[in-house]
mmCIF file of C-alpha atoms in Angstrom:
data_model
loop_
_atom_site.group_PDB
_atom_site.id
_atom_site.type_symbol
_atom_site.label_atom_id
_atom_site.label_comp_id
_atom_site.label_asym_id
_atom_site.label_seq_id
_atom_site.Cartn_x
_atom_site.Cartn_y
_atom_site.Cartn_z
ATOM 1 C CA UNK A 1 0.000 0.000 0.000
ATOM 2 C CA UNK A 2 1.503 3.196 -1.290
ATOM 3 C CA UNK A 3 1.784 5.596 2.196
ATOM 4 C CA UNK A 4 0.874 3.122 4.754
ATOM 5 C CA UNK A 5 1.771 -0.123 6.155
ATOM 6 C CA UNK A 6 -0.721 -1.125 7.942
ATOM 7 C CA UNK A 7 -4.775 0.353 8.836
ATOM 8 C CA UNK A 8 -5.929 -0.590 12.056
ATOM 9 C CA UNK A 9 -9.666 -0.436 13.049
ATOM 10 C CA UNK A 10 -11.444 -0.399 16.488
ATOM 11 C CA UNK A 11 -13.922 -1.775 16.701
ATOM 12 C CA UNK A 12 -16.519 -0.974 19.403
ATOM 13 C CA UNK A 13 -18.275 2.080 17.322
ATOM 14 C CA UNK A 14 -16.344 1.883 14.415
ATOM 15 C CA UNK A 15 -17.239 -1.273 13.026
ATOM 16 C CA UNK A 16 -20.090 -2.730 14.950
ATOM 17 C CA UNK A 17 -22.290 -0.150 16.771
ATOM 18 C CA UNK A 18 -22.124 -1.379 20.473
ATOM 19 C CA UNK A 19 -20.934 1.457 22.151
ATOM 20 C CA UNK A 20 -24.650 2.768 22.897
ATOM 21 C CA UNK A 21 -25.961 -0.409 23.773
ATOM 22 C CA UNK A 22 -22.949 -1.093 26.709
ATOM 23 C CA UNK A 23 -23.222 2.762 27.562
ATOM 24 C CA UNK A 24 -27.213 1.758 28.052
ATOM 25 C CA UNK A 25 -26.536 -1.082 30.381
ATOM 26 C CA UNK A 26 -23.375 0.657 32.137
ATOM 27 C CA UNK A 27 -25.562 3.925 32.904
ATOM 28 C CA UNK A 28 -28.267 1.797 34.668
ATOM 29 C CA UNK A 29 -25.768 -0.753 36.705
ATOM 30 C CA UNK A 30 -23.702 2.998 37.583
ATOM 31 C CA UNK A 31 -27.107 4.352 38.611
ATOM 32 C CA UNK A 32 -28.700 1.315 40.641
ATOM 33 C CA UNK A 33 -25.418 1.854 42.544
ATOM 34 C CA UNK A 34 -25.716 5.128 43.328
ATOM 35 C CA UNK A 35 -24.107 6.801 41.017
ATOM 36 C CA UNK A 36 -26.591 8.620 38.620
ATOM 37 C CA UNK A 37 -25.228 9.068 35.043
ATOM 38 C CA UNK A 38 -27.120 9.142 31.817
ATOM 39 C CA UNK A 39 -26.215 7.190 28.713
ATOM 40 C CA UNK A 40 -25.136 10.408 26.311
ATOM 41 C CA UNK A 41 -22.987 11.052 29.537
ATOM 42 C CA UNK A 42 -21.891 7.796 29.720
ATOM 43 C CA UNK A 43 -20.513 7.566 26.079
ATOM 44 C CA UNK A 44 -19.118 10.858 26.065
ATOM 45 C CA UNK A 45 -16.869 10.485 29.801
ATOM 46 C CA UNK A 46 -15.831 6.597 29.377
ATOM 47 C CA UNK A 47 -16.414 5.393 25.660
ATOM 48 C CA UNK A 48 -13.255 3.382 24.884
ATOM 49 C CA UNK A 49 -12.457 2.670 27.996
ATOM 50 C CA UNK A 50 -12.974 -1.181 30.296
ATOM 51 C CA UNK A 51 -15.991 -1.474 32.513
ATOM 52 C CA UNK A 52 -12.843 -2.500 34.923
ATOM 53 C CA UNK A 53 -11.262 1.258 34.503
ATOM 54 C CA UNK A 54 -14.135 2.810 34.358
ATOM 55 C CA UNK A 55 -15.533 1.574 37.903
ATOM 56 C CA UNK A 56 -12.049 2.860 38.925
ATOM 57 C CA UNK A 57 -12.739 5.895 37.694
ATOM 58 C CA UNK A 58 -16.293 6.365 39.186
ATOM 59 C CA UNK A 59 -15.042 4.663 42.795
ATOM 60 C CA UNK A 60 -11.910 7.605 42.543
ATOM 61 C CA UNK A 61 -14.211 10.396 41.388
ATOM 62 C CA UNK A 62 -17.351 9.532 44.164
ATOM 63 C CA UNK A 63 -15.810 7.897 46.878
ATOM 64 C CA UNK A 64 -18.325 5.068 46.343
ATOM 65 C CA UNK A 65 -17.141 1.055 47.279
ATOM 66 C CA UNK A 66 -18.354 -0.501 44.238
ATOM 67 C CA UNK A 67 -19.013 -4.074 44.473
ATOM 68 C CA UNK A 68 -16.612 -6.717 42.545
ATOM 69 C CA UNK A 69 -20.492 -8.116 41.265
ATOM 70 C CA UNK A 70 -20.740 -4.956 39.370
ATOM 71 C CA UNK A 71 -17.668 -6.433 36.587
ATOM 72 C CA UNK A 72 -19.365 -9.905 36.029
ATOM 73 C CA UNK A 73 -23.455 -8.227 36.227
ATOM 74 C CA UNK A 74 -22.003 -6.061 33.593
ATOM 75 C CA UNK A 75 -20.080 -8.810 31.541
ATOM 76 C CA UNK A 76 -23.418 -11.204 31.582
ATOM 77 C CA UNK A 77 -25.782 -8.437 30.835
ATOM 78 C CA UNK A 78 -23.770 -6.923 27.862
ATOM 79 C CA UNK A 79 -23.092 -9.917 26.053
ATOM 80 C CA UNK A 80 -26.992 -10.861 26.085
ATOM 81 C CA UNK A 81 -27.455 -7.820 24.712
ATOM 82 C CA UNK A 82 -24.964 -7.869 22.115
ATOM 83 C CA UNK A 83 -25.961 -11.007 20.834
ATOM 84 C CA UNK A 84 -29.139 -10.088 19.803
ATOM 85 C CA UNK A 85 -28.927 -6.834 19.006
ATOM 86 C CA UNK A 86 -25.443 -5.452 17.673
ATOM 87 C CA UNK A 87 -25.503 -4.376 14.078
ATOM 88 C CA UNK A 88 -22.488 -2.928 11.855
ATOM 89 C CA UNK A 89 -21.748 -0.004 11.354
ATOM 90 C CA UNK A 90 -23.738 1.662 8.106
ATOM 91 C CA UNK A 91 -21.380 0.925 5.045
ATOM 92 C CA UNK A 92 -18.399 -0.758 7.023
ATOM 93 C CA UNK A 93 -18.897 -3.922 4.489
ATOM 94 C CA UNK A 94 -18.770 -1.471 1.590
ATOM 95 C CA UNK A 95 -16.017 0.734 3.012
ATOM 96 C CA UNK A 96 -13.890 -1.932 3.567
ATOM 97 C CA UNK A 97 -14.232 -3.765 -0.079
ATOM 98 C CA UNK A 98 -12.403 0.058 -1.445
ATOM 99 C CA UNK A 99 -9.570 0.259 0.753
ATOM 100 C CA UNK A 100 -5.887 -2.312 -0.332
ATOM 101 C CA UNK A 101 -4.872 -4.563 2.486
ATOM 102 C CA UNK A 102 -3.511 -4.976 4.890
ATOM 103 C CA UNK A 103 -5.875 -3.964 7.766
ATOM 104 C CA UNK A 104 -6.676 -5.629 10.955
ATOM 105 C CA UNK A 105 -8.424 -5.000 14.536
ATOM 106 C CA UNK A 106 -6.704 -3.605 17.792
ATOM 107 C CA UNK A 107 -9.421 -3.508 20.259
ATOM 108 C CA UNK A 108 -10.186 -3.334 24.241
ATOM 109 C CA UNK A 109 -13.015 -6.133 23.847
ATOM 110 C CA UNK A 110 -12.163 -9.466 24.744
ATOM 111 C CA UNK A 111 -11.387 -11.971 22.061
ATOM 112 C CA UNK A 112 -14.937 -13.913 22.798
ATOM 113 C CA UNK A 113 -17.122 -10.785 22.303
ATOM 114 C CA UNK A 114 -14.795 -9.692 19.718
ATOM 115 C CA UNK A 115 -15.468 -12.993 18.194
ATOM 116 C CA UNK A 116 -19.101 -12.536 18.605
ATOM 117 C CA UNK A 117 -19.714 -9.217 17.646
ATOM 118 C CA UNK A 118 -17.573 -9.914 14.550
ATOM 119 C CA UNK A 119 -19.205 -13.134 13.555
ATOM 120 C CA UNK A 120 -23.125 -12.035 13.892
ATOM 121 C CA UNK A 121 -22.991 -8.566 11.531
ATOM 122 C CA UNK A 122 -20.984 -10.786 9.061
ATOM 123 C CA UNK A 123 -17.368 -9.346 9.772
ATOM 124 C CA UNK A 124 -15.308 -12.120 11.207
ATOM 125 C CA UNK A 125 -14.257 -13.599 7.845
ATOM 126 C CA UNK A 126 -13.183 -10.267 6.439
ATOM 127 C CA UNK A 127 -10.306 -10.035 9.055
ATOM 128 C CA UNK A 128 -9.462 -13.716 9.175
ATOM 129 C CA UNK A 129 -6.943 -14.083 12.162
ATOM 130 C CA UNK A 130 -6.269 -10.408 12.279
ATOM 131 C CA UNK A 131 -7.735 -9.140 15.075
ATOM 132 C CA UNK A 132 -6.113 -8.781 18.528
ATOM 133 C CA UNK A 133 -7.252 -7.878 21.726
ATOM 134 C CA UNK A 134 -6.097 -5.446 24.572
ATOM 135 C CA UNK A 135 -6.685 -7.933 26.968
ATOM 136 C CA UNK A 136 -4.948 -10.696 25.755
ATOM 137 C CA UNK A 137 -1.719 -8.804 26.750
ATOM 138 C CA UNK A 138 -2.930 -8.247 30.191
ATOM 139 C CA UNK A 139 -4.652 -6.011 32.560
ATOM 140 C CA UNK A 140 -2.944 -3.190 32.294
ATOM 141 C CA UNK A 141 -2.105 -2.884 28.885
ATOM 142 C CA UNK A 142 -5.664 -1.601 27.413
ATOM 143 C CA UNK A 143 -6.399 1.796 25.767
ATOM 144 C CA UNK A 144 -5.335 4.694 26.438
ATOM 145 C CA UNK A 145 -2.066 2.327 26.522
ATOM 146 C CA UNK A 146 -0.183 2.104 23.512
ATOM 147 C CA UNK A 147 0.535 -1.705 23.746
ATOM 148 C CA UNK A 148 -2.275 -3.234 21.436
ATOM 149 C CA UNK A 149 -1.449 -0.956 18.363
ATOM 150 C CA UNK A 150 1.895 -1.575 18.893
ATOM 151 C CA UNK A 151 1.152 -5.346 19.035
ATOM 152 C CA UNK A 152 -0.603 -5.339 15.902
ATOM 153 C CA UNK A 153 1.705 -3.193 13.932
ATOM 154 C CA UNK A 154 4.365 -5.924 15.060
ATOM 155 C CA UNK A 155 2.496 -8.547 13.501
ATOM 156 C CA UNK A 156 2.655 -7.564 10.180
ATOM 157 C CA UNK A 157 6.333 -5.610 10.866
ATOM 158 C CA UNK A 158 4.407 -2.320 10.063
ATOM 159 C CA UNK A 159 6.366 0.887 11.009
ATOM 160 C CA UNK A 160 4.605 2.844 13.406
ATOM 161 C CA UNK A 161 4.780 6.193 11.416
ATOM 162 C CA UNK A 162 3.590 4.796 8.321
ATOM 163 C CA UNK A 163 0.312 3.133 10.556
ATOM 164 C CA UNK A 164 -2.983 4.014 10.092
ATOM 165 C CA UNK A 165 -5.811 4.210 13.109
ATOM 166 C CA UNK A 166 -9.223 4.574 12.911
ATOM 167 C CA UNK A 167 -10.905 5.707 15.967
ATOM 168 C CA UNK A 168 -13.868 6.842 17.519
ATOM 169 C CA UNK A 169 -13.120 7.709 21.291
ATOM 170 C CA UNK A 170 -10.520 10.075 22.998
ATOM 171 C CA UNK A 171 -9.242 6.919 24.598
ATOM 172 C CA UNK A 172 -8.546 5.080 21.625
ATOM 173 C CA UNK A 173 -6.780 7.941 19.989
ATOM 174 C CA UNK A 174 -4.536 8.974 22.947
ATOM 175 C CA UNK A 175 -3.473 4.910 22.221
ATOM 176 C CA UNK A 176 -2.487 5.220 19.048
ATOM 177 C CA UNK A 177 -0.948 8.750 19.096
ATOM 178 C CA UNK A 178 1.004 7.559 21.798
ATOM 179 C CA UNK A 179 2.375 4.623 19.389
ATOM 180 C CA UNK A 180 3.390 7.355 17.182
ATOM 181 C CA UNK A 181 0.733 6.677 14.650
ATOM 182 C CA UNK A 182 -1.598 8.484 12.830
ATOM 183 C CA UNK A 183 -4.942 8.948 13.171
ATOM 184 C CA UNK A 184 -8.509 9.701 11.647
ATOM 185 C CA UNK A 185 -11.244 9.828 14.257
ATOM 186 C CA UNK A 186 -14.647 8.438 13.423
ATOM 187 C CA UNK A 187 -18.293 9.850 14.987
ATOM 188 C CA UNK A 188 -20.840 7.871 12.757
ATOM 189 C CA UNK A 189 -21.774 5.794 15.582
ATOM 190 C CA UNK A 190 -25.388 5.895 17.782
ATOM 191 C CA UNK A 191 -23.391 6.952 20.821
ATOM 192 C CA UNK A 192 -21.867 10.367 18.870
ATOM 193 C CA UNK A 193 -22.449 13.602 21.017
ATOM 194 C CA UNK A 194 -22.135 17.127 20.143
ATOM 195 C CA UNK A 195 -18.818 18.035 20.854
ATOM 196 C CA UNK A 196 -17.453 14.684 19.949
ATOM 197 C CA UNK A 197 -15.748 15.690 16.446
ATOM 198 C CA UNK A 198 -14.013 18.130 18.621
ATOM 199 C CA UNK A 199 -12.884 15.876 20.914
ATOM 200 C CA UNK A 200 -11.226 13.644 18.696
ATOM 201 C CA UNK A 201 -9.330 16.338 16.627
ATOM 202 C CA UNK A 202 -8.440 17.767 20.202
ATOM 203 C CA UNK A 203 -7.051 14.621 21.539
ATOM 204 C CA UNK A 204 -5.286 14.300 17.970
ATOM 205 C CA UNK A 205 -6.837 13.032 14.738
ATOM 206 C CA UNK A 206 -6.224 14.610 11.674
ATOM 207 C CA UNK A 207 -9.658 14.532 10.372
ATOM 208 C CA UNK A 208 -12.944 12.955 11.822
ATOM 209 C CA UNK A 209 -15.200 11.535 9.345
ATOM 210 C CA UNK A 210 -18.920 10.534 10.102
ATOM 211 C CA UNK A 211 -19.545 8.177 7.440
ATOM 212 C CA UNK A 212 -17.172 5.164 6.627
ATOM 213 C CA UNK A 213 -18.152 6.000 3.043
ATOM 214 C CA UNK A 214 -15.947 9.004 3.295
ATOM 215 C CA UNK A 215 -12.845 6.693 4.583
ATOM 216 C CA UNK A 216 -11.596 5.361 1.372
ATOM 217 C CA UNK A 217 -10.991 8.892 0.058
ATOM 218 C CA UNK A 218 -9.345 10.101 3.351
ATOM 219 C CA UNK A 219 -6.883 7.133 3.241
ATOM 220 C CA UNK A 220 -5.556 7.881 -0.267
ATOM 221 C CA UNK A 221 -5.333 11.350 0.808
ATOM 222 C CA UNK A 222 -3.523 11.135 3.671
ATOM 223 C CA UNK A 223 -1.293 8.321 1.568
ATOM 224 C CA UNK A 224 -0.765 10.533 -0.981
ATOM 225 C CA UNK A 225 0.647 13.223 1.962
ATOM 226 C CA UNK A 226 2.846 10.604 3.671
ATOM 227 C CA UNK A 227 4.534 9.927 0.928
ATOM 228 C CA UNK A 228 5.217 13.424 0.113
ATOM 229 C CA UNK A 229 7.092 13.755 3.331
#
């Protein structure tokens, strides 16, 4: 591929749209707790980030114990939603038949719900083998960590610089810039928000895009630049 090595997706609202549907279920457990939050709230503060990190987060911010029942209620509830009820992205399929291999998947979902998620909206056979999960290098290694984009550049011996990440949370792109890769930040997804584009640019994409239609065109671009330099 002329400009880049490598393109590496997300995938939790980028290629399947899940993010609202966990940001649904996370609100009410957060809630029930004693935590009030709303799910536009929800998606804006923690998108990208574990239910592990994010109960962290909440427990730091509100000085409020939250039980260890919380991770597995979560886990149990999310994947029954999922699994009926996760769609892809509009125009991923499309999108993704216009842009040269190699791509792959760097993601903070586990391998089963990647495997899942991937499998029911018709995806899984479009990345093959190619998609790796945060958690399979441990605990703490997830997004905003580097480690996973640097794990799957290293599987195909992709230079950093000439990487390509497509993104949709601040999280997620604080990752990748962080790997010393470039980045466009994606806000087609149900969970989007008004400020989000801004967001993204702010925590450092180059462009957002709200359609993957528009990501074919963006990539040769922003090929055509990276070679120029």
């Amino acid at each position: 591929m002329n400009g880049f090595d490598l393109i590496i997706f997300d995938c939790d609202g980028v290629l399947v749209d899940s993010e609202i549907i966990a940001a649904e279920v996370e609100s009410a457990l957060l809630t029930d707790a004693g935590y009030p939050i709303g799910v536009e709230e929800m998606g804006e503060r923690f998108a990208g980030m574990t239910w592990h990190n994010i109960l962290l987060a909440v427990e730091r911010e509100a000085s409020i114990p939250l039980s260890a029942t919380l991770l597995d209620k979560s886990e149990k509830l999310l994947d029954l939603r999922l699994a009926q009820e996760v769609k892809a992205i509009d125009g991923v399929k499309a999108m993704l038949s216009r842009i040269p291999r190699p791509y792959c998947i760097c993601s903070n979902s586990s391998a089963h719900r990647l495997d899942m998620m991937l499998s029911k909206v018709g995806l899984r056979e479009v990345f093959g083998p190619y998609v790796y999960s945060a958690k399979d290098l441990g605990p703490d290694r997830v997004k905003p960590k580097p480690d996973i984009f640097l794990h799957g550049a290293k599987q195909f011996g992709a230079n950093p610089a000439r990487t390509l990440v497509i993104e949709d949370s601040v999280h997620g792109i604080a990752g990748a810039r962080a790997a010393g890769m470039r980045v466009v930040g994606f806000t087609g997804a149900s969970h989007t928000y008004p400020s989000h584009a801004d967001r993204l640019t702010e925590a450092g994409a180059e462009t957002v895009i709200s359609r993957m239609s528009e990501l074919p065109e963006v990539i040769a671009a922003l090929a055509e630049w990276q070679e120029a330099i």
